[in-house]
Short mmCIF file of C-alpha atoms in Angstrom, two decimals:
data_model
loop_
_atom_site.label_atom_id
_atom_site.label_comp_id
_atom_site.label_asym_id
_atom_site.label_seq_id
_atom_site.Cartn_x
_atom_site.Cartn_y
_atom_site.Cartn_z
CA MET A 1 0.00 0.00 0.00
CA ALA A 2 1.37 3.40 -0.97
CA ARG A 3 2.28 5.79 1.84
CA ARG A 4 0.81 9.27 2.21
CA VAL A 5 3.03 12.02 0.82
CA ALA A 6 3.26 15.73 1.57
CA ILE A 7 4.99 18.81 0.15
CA VAL A 8 7.00 20.36 2.99
CA GLY A 9 9.26 22.83 1.21
CA ILE A 10 8.85 25.20 -1.76
CA GLY A 11 11.44 27.31 -3.52
CA GLN A 12 11.73 29.16 -6.81
CA THR A 13 13.98 31.71 -8.40
CA TYR A 14 12.94 35.11 -9.69
CA HIS A 15 12.28 34.32 -13.34
CA ARG A 16 13.78 36.49 -16.08
CA SER A 17 14.22 36.24 -19.83
CA LYS A 18 17.98 35.84 -19.34
CA ARG A 19 20.22 35.02 -16.41
CA PRO A 20 23.74 35.50 -17.79
CA ASP A 21 24.93 36.12 -14.22
CA VAL A 22 24.74 32.43 -13.29
CA ASN A 23 25.41 29.05 -14.85
CA ILE A 24 22.87 26.20 -14.79
CA GLY A 25 24.22 24.75 -11.55
CA GLU A 26 24.09 28.11 -9.80
CA LEU A 27 20.58 28.77 -11.07
CA SER A 28 19.47 25.34 -9.78
CA ALA A 29 21.14 25.97 -6.43
CA GLU A 30 19.06 29.12 -5.92
CA ALA A 31 15.82 27.14 -6.06
CA VAL A 32 17.16 24.21 -4.05
CA ARG A 33 18.45 26.46 -1.27
CA ALA A 34 15.15 28.32 -1.17
CA ALA A 35 13.25 25.01 -0.85
CA LEU A 36 15.60 23.74 1.88
CA GLU A 37 15.24 27.00 3.81
CA ASP A 38 11.49 26.89 3.42
CA ALA A 39 11.38 23.29 4.70
CA GLU A 40 13.92 24.10 7.42
CA VAL A 41 15.99 21.03 6.57
CA SER A 42 19.59 20.61 5.44
CA ALA A 43 20.64 18.96 2.18
CA ASN A 44 21.89 16.00 4.26
CA GLU A 45 18.31 15.07 5.03
CA ILE A 46 17.33 14.74 1.36
CA GLY A 47 17.39 11.04 0.45
CA ALA A 48 17.13 11.38 -3.34
CA TYR A 49 16.93 13.99 -6.10
CA VAL A 50 14.64 14.11 -9.11
CA THR A 51 15.78 16.76 -11.56
CA GLY A 52 14.71 17.76 -15.04
CA ASN A 53 14.58 20.21 -17.92
CA MET A 54 13.93 20.14 -21.66
CA GLU A 55 16.12 17.48 -23.19
CA LEU A 56 17.56 19.42 -26.10
CA PHE A 57 17.36 23.07 -25.13
CA GLU A 58 20.74 23.63 -23.51
CA GLY A 59 22.54 20.89 -25.41
CA ARG A 60 23.89 19.03 -22.40
CA TYR A 61 23.70 15.29 -22.05
CA ALA A 62 23.35 13.87 -18.50
CA GLN A 63 22.49 17.27 -17.09
CA ASP A 64 21.76 15.64 -13.71
CA MET A 65 25.42 14.70 -13.44
CA TRP A 66 26.59 18.28 -14.11
CA GLN A 67 24.07 19.62 -11.62
CA ALA A 68 24.76 17.26 -8.71
CA ASP A 69 27.64 19.30 -7.29
CA TYR A 70 25.48 22.40 -6.99
CA ILE A 71 22.32 20.96 -5.45
CA GLY A 72 23.54 18.69 -2.66
CA ALA A 73 23.06 15.51 -4.69
CA VAL A 74 26.61 14.14 -4.61
CA GLY A 75 26.66 10.55 -3.37
CA LYS A 76 22.89 10.31 -3.49
CA PRO A 77 20.46 8.40 -5.68
CA GLY A 78 18.36 10.23 -8.19
CA ILE A 79 17.08 10.40 -11.71
CA ARG A 80 16.73 12.94 -14.50
CA VAL A 81 13.23 13.37 -15.85
CA THR A 82 12.81 14.96 -19.24
CA THR A 83 9.27 14.55 -20.51
CA GLY A 84 9.03 17.75 -22.54
CA GLY A 85 6.42 20.29 -21.48
CA THR A 86 5.21 17.93 -18.77
CA THR A 87 8.70 17.68 -17.21
CA GLY A 88 7.83 19.71 -14.12
CA GLY A 89 4.64 17.72 -13.57
CA THR A 90 6.45 14.43 -14.00
CA LEU A 91 9.16 15.62 -11.59
CA ALA A 92 6.51 16.07 -8.90
CA SER A 93 4.88 12.73 -9.74
CA VAL A 94 8.19 10.85 -9.58
CA ALA A 95 9.11 12.51 -6.26
CA PHE A 96 5.66 11.55 -4.92
CA GLU A 97 6.18 7.97 -6.14
CA TYR A 98 9.68 7.76 -4.60
CA VAL A 99 8.29 8.69 -1.19
CA ALA A 100 4.98 6.83 -1.52
CA SER A 101 6.89 3.64 -2.32
CA GLY A 102 8.63 3.72 1.05
CA VAL A 103 12.09 3.71 -0.47
CA TYR A 104 12.86 7.35 0.48
CA ASP A 105 11.51 9.52 3.29
CA MET A 106 12.45 12.89 1.83
CA VAL A 107 13.02 13.76 -1.84
CA MET A 108 13.88 16.97 -3.69
CA ALA A 109 12.25 17.62 -7.08
CA LEU A 110 13.98 20.30 -9.14
CA GLY A 111 13.08 21.70 -12.56
CA PHE A 112 14.90 24.45 -14.42
CA GLU A 113 15.41 26.01 -17.81
CA LYS A 114 18.00 28.35 -19.21
CA GLN A 115 16.64 28.94 -22.69
CA SER A 116 19.12 31.58 -23.76
CA GLU A 117 21.88 28.95 -23.79
CA GLY A 118 20.38 27.10 -26.73
CA ASP A 119 17.70 27.36 -29.40
CA THR A 120 14.25 26.68 -28.00
CA ARG A 121 12.52 26.75 -31.38
CA ALA A 122 15.00 24.33 -32.91
CA GLY A 123 14.68 22.08 -29.85
CA LEU A 124 10.90 22.11 -30.06
CA LYS A 125 10.89 21.16 -33.71
CA THR A 126 12.55 17.88 -32.81
CA VAL A 127 9.37 16.91 -30.95
CA ALA A 128 7.71 16.01 -34.23
CA ASP A 129 8.47 12.72 -35.99
CA PRO A 130 11.38 13.48 -38.35
CA LEU A 131 9.97 11.35 -41.17
CA TRP A 132 6.31 12.21 -40.88
CA SER A 133 5.43 15.64 -39.55
CA ARG A 134 8.57 17.55 -38.67
CA TRP A 135 8.83 19.23 -42.07
CA TYR A 136 5.71 21.30 -41.59
CA THR A 137 5.86 22.07 -37.87
CA THR A 138 5.51 25.66 -36.90
CA GLY A 139 6.41 24.86 -33.28
CA ALA A 140 4.24 25.91 -30.38
CA ILE A 141 3.05 29.04 -32.19
CA GLY A 142 1.57 27.12 -35.12
CA TYR A 143 -0.05 24.56 -32.86
CA PHE A 144 -1.68 27.14 -30.63
CA ALA A 145 -2.74 29.42 -33.47
CA SER A 146 -4.69 26.52 -34.88
CA GLN A 147 -6.02 25.70 -31.41
CA ALA A 148 -7.14 29.31 -30.91
CA ARG A 149 -8.89 29.34 -34.25
CA PHE A 150 -10.59 26.06 -33.46
CA TYR A 151 -11.73 27.25 -30.04
CA MET A 152 -13.15 30.49 -31.42
CA LYS A 153 -15.17 28.53 -33.95
CA GLN A 154 -16.36 25.80 -31.58
CA ALA A 155 -17.15 28.07 -28.65
CA GLY A 156 -18.38 31.05 -30.64
CA ALA A 157 -15.80 33.13 -28.81
CA PRO A 158 -14.77 36.59 -30.04
CA GLU A 159 -11.12 37.40 -30.59
CA GLU A 160 -11.22 39.51 -27.42
CA ALA A 161 -11.54 36.33 -25.33
CA GLY A 162 -7.81 35.60 -25.51
CA SER A 163 -7.04 39.16 -24.42
CA MET A 164 -9.44 38.85 -21.48
CA VAL A 165 -7.41 35.87 -20.29
CA ARG A 166 -4.19 37.83 -20.67
CA LEU A 167 -5.61 40.72 -18.68
CA ARG A 168 -6.45 38.38 -15.76
CA LEU A 169 -3.03 36.74 -15.91
CA ALA A 170 -1.27 40.11 -16.05
CA LYS A 171 -3.24 41.34 -13.04
CA HIS A 172 -2.30 38.17 -11.14
CA ALA A 173 1.35 38.25 -12.21
CA ALA A 174 1.65 41.84 -11.04
CA LEU A 175 0.96 40.56 -7.52
CA ASN A 176 3.48 37.70 -7.74
CA PRO A 177 7.11 38.77 -7.20
CA HIS A 178 8.33 35.52 -8.82
CA ALA A 179 6.44 36.05 -12.10
CA HIS A 180 8.57 36.90 -15.14
CA LEU A 181 6.31 39.28 -17.09
CA ARG A 182 4.76 41.70 -14.65
CA LEU A 183 3.37 44.10 -17.21
CA ASP A 184 1.06 46.88 -16.24
CA LEU A 185 -1.79 45.93 -18.55
CA GLN A 186 -5.04 47.74 -17.92
CA SER A 187 -7.45 46.85 -20.70
CA VAL A 188 -8.46 44.24 -23.25
CA GLU A 189 -8.11 46.92 -25.96
CA GLN A 190 -4.47 47.45 -25.02
CA ILE A 191 -3.76 43.73 -25.40
CA MET A 192 -5.63 43.60 -28.72
CA GLU A 193 -3.03 46.00 -30.10
CA SER A 194 -0.34 43.37 -29.66
CA PRO A 195 0.87 42.05 -33.07
CA TYR A 196 -0.23 38.73 -34.52
CA LEU A 197 2.14 35.77 -34.53
CA ILE A 198 -0.18 33.60 -36.61
CA PRO A 199 -3.77 34.90 -36.60
CA PRO A 200 -5.68 34.88 -34.31
CA LEU A 201 -2.79 34.24 -31.93
CA ARG A 202 -1.13 37.45 -30.75
CA GLN A 203 2.20 37.98 -29.11
CA MET A 204 0.49 38.73 -25.81
CA ASP A 205 -1.51 35.50 -26.03
CA MET A 206 1.65 33.42 -25.97
CA CYS A 207 4.00 32.42 -23.15
CA PRO A 208 7.47 33.97 -22.96
CA THR A 209 10.82 32.20 -22.87
CA SER A 210 12.00 32.45 -19.30
CA GLU A 211 14.97 31.34 -17.28
CA GLY A 212 14.55 30.08 -13.78
CA ALA A 213 14.19 27.10 -11.51
CA CYS A 214 11.71 25.66 -9.04
CA ALA A 215 12.18 23.01 -6.34
CA ILE A 216 9.92 21.25 -3.86
CA VAL A 217 10.73 19.03 -0.88
CA VAL A 218 8.48 15.99 -0.65
CA ALA A 219 8.26 13.96 2.57
CA SER A 220 6.56 10.91 4.00
CA GLU A 221 3.69 11.29 6.44
CA GLU A 222 5.92 10.38 9.35
CA LYS A 223 8.52 13.00 8.44
CA ALA A 224 5.98 15.62 7.42
CA SER A 225 4.19 15.49 10.76
CA LYS A 226 7.44 16.51 12.50
CA MET A 227 8.35 19.36 10.16
CA ALA A 228 8.29 23.06 10.90
CA ARG A 229 6.05 23.92 7.93
CA LYS A 230 2.43 22.99 7.65
CA PRO A 231 2.50 20.11 5.15
CA VAL A 232 0.43 20.23 1.98
CA TRP A 233 -0.93 16.75 1.33
CA VAL A 234 -0.82 15.02 -2.00
CA LYS A 235 -4.19 13.46 -2.76
CA ASP A 236 -3.52 11.88 -6.13
CA TRP A 237 -1.73 12.29 -9.45
CA ILE A 238 -2.05 10.96 -12.98
CA SER A 239 -0.27 10.88 -16.35
CA VAL A 240 -1.98 10.25 -19.70
CA HIS A 241 -0.74 10.02 -23.29
CA LYS A 242 -2.89 10.18 -26.37
CA GLU A 243 -2.19 8.83 -29.81
CA VAL A 244 -0.27 11.64 -31.44
CA VAL A 245 0.26 10.73 -35.08
CA TYR A 246 -3.06 9.23 -35.93
CA ILE A 247 -5.94 11.66 -35.83
CA ARG A 248 -9.12 10.74 -37.62
CA GLY A 249 -11.28 13.65 -38.64
CA GLU A 250 -10.53 15.72 -35.59
CA ARG A 251 -9.11 19.13 -36.12
CA HIS A 252 -7.94 19.45 -32.62
CA SER A 253 -8.05 16.80 -29.94
CA VAL A 254 -7.97 17.33 -26.19
CA ALA A 255 -8.41 13.64 -25.42
CA ASP A 256 -5.36 13.49 -23.12
CA LEU A 257 -6.61 16.38 -20.98
CA GLU A 258 -10.11 14.93 -20.79
CA MET A 259 -8.85 11.46 -19.88
CA ALA A 260 -6.42 12.70 -17.22
CA ALA A 261 -8.81 14.99 -15.37
CA GLY A 262 -11.78 12.69 -15.87
CA LYS A 263 -10.03 9.72 -14.27
CA LEU A 264 -8.45 11.82 -11.53
CA PHE A 265 -11.75 13.40 -10.49
CA GLN A 266 -13.71 10.18 -10.82
CA ARG A 267 -11.45 8.15 -8.56
CA ASN A 268 -11.40 10.93 -5.96
CA GLY A 269 -15.18 11.28 -5.94
CA ILE A 270 -15.12 14.78 -7.42
CA THR A 271 -18.35 15.29 -9.33
CA ARG A 272 -18.54 19.11 -9.44
CA PRO A 273 -14.91 20.11 -10.02
CA MET A 274 -15.43 23.86 -10.11
CA GLU A 275 -17.14 23.83 -6.73
CA GLU A 276 -15.05 21.17 -5.03
CA ILE A 277 -11.67 22.42 -6.21
CA CYS A 278 -10.74 25.78 -4.72
CA VAL A 279 -7.83 26.80 -6.92
CA ALA A 280 -6.33 25.66 -10.22
CA GLU A 281 -2.85 26.28 -11.57
CA ILE A 282 -3.16 24.97 -15.10
CA TYR A 283 -0.45 24.64 -17.71
CA GLY A 284 -1.72 26.90 -20.46
CA PRO A 285 1.05 27.86 -22.90
CA CYS A 286 -1.28 30.47 -24.42
CA THR A 287 -4.40 32.31 -23.34
CA TRP A 288 -6.64 30.27 -25.63
CA ALA A 289 -5.35 27.01 -24.17
CA GLU A 290 -6.53 28.12 -20.72
CA LEU A 291 -10.06 28.53 -22.04
CA GLU A 292 -10.25 25.32 -24.02
CA TRP A 293 -8.51 23.25 -21.36
CA LEU A 294 -10.65 24.44 -18.45
CA GLU A 295 -13.47 22.90 -20.46
CA ALA A 296 -11.48 19.77 -21.29
CA TYR A 297 -10.67 19.21 -17.60
CA GLY A 298 -14.41 19.35 -16.93
CA PHE A 299 -14.46 22.55 -14.89
CA CYS A 300 -17.17 23.93 -17.15
CA GLU A 301 -19.25 22.97 -20.16
CA LYS A 302 -17.83 23.16 -23.67
CA GLY A 303 -17.95 26.69 -25.00
CA GLN A 304 -18.51 28.23 -21.55
CA ALA A 305 -15.01 29.09 -20.34
CA TRP A 306 -14.77 32.35 -22.29
CA ARG A 307 -18.17 33.42 -21.00
CA LEU A 308 -17.02 32.81 -17.42
CA GLU A 309 -13.80 34.66 -18.23
CA GLU A 310 -15.87 37.58 -19.49
CA LYS A 311 -17.65 37.66 -16.13
CA GLY A 312 -14.32 37.66 -14.30
CA GLN A 313 -14.97 34.29 -12.62
CA PHE A 314 -11.35 33.17 -12.71
CA TYR A 315 -9.86 36.14 -10.83
CA LEU A 316 -8.17 35.39 -7.52
CA ASP A 317 -10.83 37.08 -5.46
CA ARG A 318 -13.56 34.87 -6.89
CA GLU A 319 -14.73 31.38 -5.97
CA PHE A 320 -12.71 29.54 -8.62
CA PRO A 321 -9.39 31.31 -9.21
CA VAL A 322 -7.35 30.11 -12.16
CA ASN A 323 -3.60 30.72 -12.22
CA PRO A 324 -3.36 33.24 -9.40
CA SER A 325 0.41 33.15 -10.02
CA GLY A 326 -0.03 34.67 -13.48
CA GLY A 327 0.30 31.29 -15.15
CA VAL A 328 2.50 30.05 -17.95
CA VAL A 329 1.68 33.04 -20.17
CA CYS A 330 3.59 35.25 -17.71
CA THR A 331 6.36 32.83 -16.63
CA ASN A 332 7.76 29.93 -18.62
CA PRO A 333 11.12 28.40 -17.69
CA ILE A 334 9.88 25.26 -19.43
CA GLY A 335 11.45 22.45 -17.38
CA ALA A 336 10.32 24.23 -14.23
CA THR A 337 7.00 25.56 -15.56
CA ALA A 338 4.80 22.63 -14.55
CA LEU A 339 6.55 22.23 -11.20
CA ILE A 340 5.73 25.88 -10.52
CA ARG A 341 2.06 24.93 -10.99
CA VAL A 342 2.37 22.31 -8.22
CA ALA A 343 4.40 24.66 -6.01
CA GLU A 344 1.95 27.54 -6.46
CA VAL A 345 -1.05 25.34 -5.57
CA ALA A 346 0.84 24.16 -2.48
CA LEU A 347 1.59 27.79 -1.53
CA GLN A 348 -2.10 28.66 -1.85
CA LEU A 349 -3.18 25.66 0.23
CA ARG A 350 -0.90 26.57 3.09
CA GLY A 351 -1.93 30.21 2.86
CA GLY A 352 1.52 31.46 2.02
CA ALA A 353 1.15 33.02 -1.40
CA GLY A 354 1.42 36.59 -0.11
CA ASN A 355 -0.08 39.27 -2.36
CA HIS A 356 -1.47 36.73 -4.80
CA GLN A 357 -3.09 34.57 -2.11
CA ILE A 358 -6.63 33.80 -3.23
CA ALA A 359 -9.56 35.24 -1.31
CA ARG A 360 -11.28 31.92 -0.72
CA ARG A 361 -9.79 29.68 1.98
CA PRO A 362 -8.70 26.74 -0.14
CA THR A 363 -8.93 23.09 0.85
CA VAL A 364 -8.26 21.28 -2.45
CA GLY A 365 -6.18 22.42 -5.42
CA PHE A 366 -5.53 21.18 -8.94
CA SER A 367 -2.37 21.54 -11.00
CA SER A 368 -1.70 20.33 -14.51
CA ALA A 369 1.12 19.89 -16.99
CA TRP A 370 0.96 19.47 -20.73
CA GLY A 371 3.42 18.47 -23.41
CA GLY A 372 3.13 18.54 -27.17
CA SER A 373 1.15 17.17 -28.62
CA GLY A 374 -0.76 14.92 -26.32
CA TRP A 375 0.58 14.29 -22.87
CA THR A 376 -1.13 15.46 -19.69
CA VAL A 377 0.02 15.15 -16.07
CA ALA A 378 -2.25 16.36 -13.27
CA HIS A 379 -2.13 16.52 -9.48
CA LEU A 380 -4.64 16.98 -6.68
CA LEU A 381 -3.32 18.56 -3.49
CA SER A 382 -5.10 19.06 -0.19
CA ALA A 383 -4.66 21.37 2.80
CA THR A 384 -5.65 18.54 5.12
CA LYS A 385 -4.54 14.93 5.29
CA ASP A 386 -7.96 13.38 4.76
CA MET B 1 21.63 39.92 -7.83
CA MET B 2 21.59 40.20 -11.59
CA MET B 3 24.66 41.77 -13.10
CA GLU B 4 24.29 43.77 -16.27
CA ASN B 5 27.99 44.32 -16.90
CA LYS B 6 28.57 41.71 -19.59
CA GLU B 7 32.29 42.35 -19.73
CA GLU B 8 32.71 40.59 -16.43
CA LEU B 9 30.73 37.58 -17.59
CA LEU B 10 31.92 34.86 -19.87
CA GLN B 11 29.47 33.39 -22.33
CA GLN B 12 30.88 31.34 -25.16
CA GLU B 13 29.12 30.55 -28.42
CA ARG B 14 29.43 27.46 -30.59
CA MET B 15 27.60 26.40 -33.74
CA LEU B 16 27.10 22.63 -33.88
CA HIS B 17 26.30 20.66 -37.00
CA VAL B 18 25.02 17.20 -36.16
CA ARG B 19 24.20 14.43 -38.63
CA PHE B 20 21.15 12.25 -38.10
CA GLY B 21 19.93 9.26 -40.14
CA TRP B 22 16.48 8.00 -39.24
CA SER B 23 15.26 4.52 -40.14
CA ALA B 24 11.77 4.49 -41.60
CA GLY B 25 11.22 0.76 -41.12
CA PRO B 26 9.29 -1.45 -43.57
CA TYR B 27 5.87 0.17 -42.98
CA LEU B 28 6.57 3.89 -43.18
CA GLY B 29 9.44 3.05 -45.54
CA ARG B 30 7.01 1.50 -48.00
CA PHE B 31 4.70 4.50 -47.69
CA LEU B 32 7.52 6.93 -48.48
CA ALA B 33 8.87 4.81 -51.34
CA GLU B 34 5.43 4.55 -52.96
CA LEU B 35 4.93 8.27 -52.56
CA ARG B 36 8.25 8.95 -54.28
CA ASP B 37 8.00 6.33 -57.03
CA ASN B 38 4.29 6.30 -57.85
CA GLY B 39 2.85 9.41 -56.22
CA ARG B 40 0.36 7.39 -54.19
CA LEU B 41 -0.56 7.27 -50.49
CA TRP B 42 -0.40 3.59 -49.49
CA VAL B 43 -1.88 2.66 -46.13
CA VAL B 44 -2.82 -0.50 -44.24
CA ARG B 45 -6.04 -1.41 -42.49
CA CYS B 46 -5.78 -2.72 -38.93
CA PRO B 47 -6.99 -6.35 -38.94
CA GLY B 48 -8.27 -5.89 -35.37
CA CYS B 49 -10.35 -2.71 -35.23
CA LYS B 50 -10.43 -2.07 -39.01
CA ARG B 51 -9.07 1.48 -38.71
CA ILE B 52 -6.89 2.81 -41.50
CA LEU B 53 -3.35 3.21 -40.16
CA MET B 54 -2.03 6.46 -41.60
CA PRO B 55 0.91 6.48 -41.54
CA PRO B 56 1.17 2.68 -41.82
CA ARG B 57 2.54 1.17 -38.63
CA ILE B 58 3.55 -2.29 -37.46
CA VAL B 59 0.85 -2.23 -34.79
CA CYS B 60 -2.38 -0.34 -34.25
CA ALA B 61 -1.91 2.26 -31.50
CA THR B 62 -5.33 1.76 -29.98
CA CYS B 63 -6.01 -2.02 -30.21
CA TYR B 64 -2.37 -3.10 -30.55
CA THR B 65 -3.10 -5.64 -33.26
CA ARG B 66 -0.17 -6.34 -35.56
CA ALA B 67 -0.66 -5.01 -39.08
CA PRO B 68 0.37 -7.20 -42.04
CA GLU B 69 3.37 -6.25 -44.15
CA PHE B 70 2.89 -4.85 -47.66
CA PRO B 71 0.94 -5.74 -49.76
CA GLU B 72 -1.50 -7.80 -47.69
CA GLY B 73 -4.30 -5.56 -46.42
CA TRP B 74 -2.68 -2.48 -48.01
CA PHE B 75 -4.40 -0.13 -50.44
CA SER B 76 -3.82 3.34 -51.79
CA LEU B 77 -5.89 6.38 -50.90
CA SER B 78 -7.48 8.54 -53.56
CA GLY B 79 -5.47 11.65 -52.62
CA LYS B 80 -8.75 13.58 -52.59
CA GLY B 81 -10.43 15.07 -49.57
CA THR B 82 -12.25 17.95 -47.92
CA LEU B 83 -10.81 21.09 -46.35
CA LEU B 84 -11.37 21.16 -42.60
CA ASP B 85 -9.28 24.13 -41.55
CA TRP B 86 -6.30 26.23 -42.56
CA GLU B 87 -3.90 28.77 -41.20
CA ARG B 88 -1.90 31.56 -42.74
CA VAL B 89 1.62 31.38 -41.39
CA ILE B 90 3.08 34.87 -41.24
CA TYR B 91 5.69 34.24 -38.56
CA PRO B 92 9.22 33.53 -39.83
CA GLN B 93 9.85 29.87 -39.08
CA MET B 94 12.92 27.72 -39.37
CA ASP B 95 12.48 24.91 -41.85
CA PRO B 96 13.64 21.83 -39.89
CA GLU B 97 14.66 20.17 -43.15
CA THR B 98 17.19 22.85 -44.03
CA GLY B 99 17.71 25.04 -40.96
CA GLU B 100 16.83 28.04 -43.15
CA ILE B 101 14.02 30.48 -42.49
CA ARG B 102 10.99 29.42 -44.53
CA PRO B 103 9.53 31.99 -46.96
CA GLU B 104 6.32 33.38 -45.54
CA PRO B 105 3.45 33.93 -45.65
CA TYR B 106 2.11 30.56 -46.71
CA LEU B 107 -1.09 28.59 -46.22
CA HIS B 108 -1.21 25.32 -44.34
CA GLY B 109 -4.34 23.20 -44.57
CA LEU B 110 -5.92 20.36 -42.65
CA PHE B 111 -8.04 17.94 -44.66
CA ILE B 112 -10.12 14.86 -44.13
CA LEU B 113 -9.35 12.49 -46.97
CA ASP B 114 -12.24 10.69 -48.65
CA GLU B 115 -11.33 7.44 -46.88
CA GLY B 116 -11.77 9.12 -43.48
CA VAL B 117 -8.26 9.94 -42.32
CA SER B 118 -7.05 13.45 -41.60
CA PHE B 119 -3.90 14.89 -43.10
CA GLY B 120 -2.16 18.23 -43.16
CA HIS B 121 -0.12 19.87 -45.91
CA TYR B 122 0.44 23.10 -47.79
CA LEU B 123 -2.53 24.58 -49.63
CA GLY B 124 -2.03 25.58 -53.22
CA PRO B 125 -1.49 26.78 -55.82
CA GLU B 126 0.97 29.50 -54.83
CA ASP B 127 -1.32 32.38 -55.84
CA LEU B 128 -4.27 30.97 -53.85
CA ASP B 129 -6.30 33.74 -52.26
CA GLU B 130 -7.08 32.94 -48.62
CA LYS B 131 -10.36 34.83 -48.87
CA ARG B 132 -11.67 32.15 -51.23
CA LEU B 133 -11.21 29.38 -48.70
CA ARG B 134 -14.27 27.76 -47.16
CA GLU B 135 -14.57 24.79 -44.87
CA GLY B 136 -15.79 21.77 -46.85
CA MET B 137 -14.05 22.69 -50.13
CA LYS B 138 -12.77 19.69 -52.09
CA VAL B 139 -9.01 19.30 -52.29
CA GLU B 140 -6.70 17.11 -54.34
CA MET B 141 -3.09 16.08 -53.81
CA VAL B 142 -0.56 17.53 -56.28
CA MET B 143 2.85 15.82 -56.51
CA LYS B 144 6.21 17.36 -57.37
CA ALA B 145 7.79 16.27 -60.66
CA PRO B 146 9.22 12.70 -60.34
CA GLU B 147 12.82 13.90 -60.65
CA ASP B 148 12.36 16.25 -57.67
CA ARG B 149 11.05 13.62 -55.26
CA GLU B 150 13.14 12.36 -52.36
CA GLY B 151 10.94 9.91 -50.44
CA LYS B 152 9.71 12.66 -48.12
CA LEU B 153 6.27 14.06 -47.40
CA THR B 154 7.40 17.18 -49.21
CA ASP B 155 7.31 15.09 -52.42
CA ILE B 156 3.71 16.27 -52.27
CA LYS B 157 3.78 19.81 -53.63
CA TYR B 158 0.53 20.87 -51.97
CA PHE B 159 -3.17 20.10 -51.86
CA ARG B 160 -5.00 22.00 -54.56
CA ILE B 161 -8.41 23.55 -54.04
CA MET B 162 -10.55 21.86 -56.71
CA GLU B 163 -13.38 24.38 -56.85
CA ALA B 164 -13.18 27.56 -58.87
#
């Protein structure tokens, strides 16, 4: 029987577009030290390390080996996780599994990215099968432009809907000192002036390239109950792939998101997700993805997310806040991005998010990770053990 | 603290050229060879769930039944279909085949072929006016000249809008 697992330490760097002042090891150390300080433990107490980033972005093989010296991992077991966009989510899942299995009592999960050291767009193009679909890929921008177009058509959403999402995320990010883009955006009209990448996707709809790192300390129930910090309990987690190459007659499939959230909610007895879940940090690489995916996760009916956005329902002072951190559209150090989702939900659940703490007193939170073009990881966290 | 004085910081640049050689295997390999040599889209039907496997694969991804090797159970698609969606790419993109920036703008289409499988490719001809495009328009595959084909999906020149 798996053991109960809790998050007992959270750390992240201040995310920027470039961090030429540090190397990868130093950047990683910033997050690790912050997580250790937060957990009030020393590196000696960490039994194993799970680290990860995007496989091809910085051009280093066996990155975990290079990093070990900087993060307190020398002489310890561990593994590098590199599952693309989902990396940060998988990092959390693997750390949970390490502790739940009973093999380790305390594990550090660390995700980072230093995109300026390589070529993100070239790295992303290698995601597609080299003999089948790589020739025509337009990277994340092409994928999400087509997704945006599809959502507008399916949901009857106006082009302003994406900008409404960005306005909410900008307002949230402005309150989060760790967010990368903390722009003073005041109106939908202002965001609609942002240039197109591929219509209808605008520059301000899309996530930035960020550099930064995030780390969490995960502990067993026995350890967690003796720690200084109030533990945030892990309820459940899931990972789902969909068939990527073969698509029959579907312009745009969200089957992986639907399967992941559907199974996760079903086996945890969650029948009205938007009421029962108090806060969601979802992995939305663009504004339009947030809308479509809130529907895919089952938080609202198809075609309704933009209407709820229009009414301001996802702001952090409302009943169902979405991405109170500012989300991926404001901060995207890719290998850390999905781990930030988990960390931010944990911060909210223990009431420690500071200026971007949500108004509602949260009991259960949801975080998600997504990787192109059909891999979803999701987690349910709880403020209480039961 | 971030330091802005770059002179004190060392950042070194390298350009790497790396060779790759990907094996297509007998299923996708046959598809690509037929495309190059005969300008046809050859696919295989899954003996288990009867889906068309496009591209052809050794097993079906959903029922995991093994697909027979060419030619048993294989047939060629008509190369005709219906336009589902399209996008106008205006953002300069690296062509992963060459590493060069692709000329833009261009139109990329998504079609459902008459046999029921979806497929994406360029929309043509080159002077095609996007304003003419409507969902449901009939499209037809246009191949490059035989001497220009390389056993790649870009041996297809584009999908041509059939209606005036």
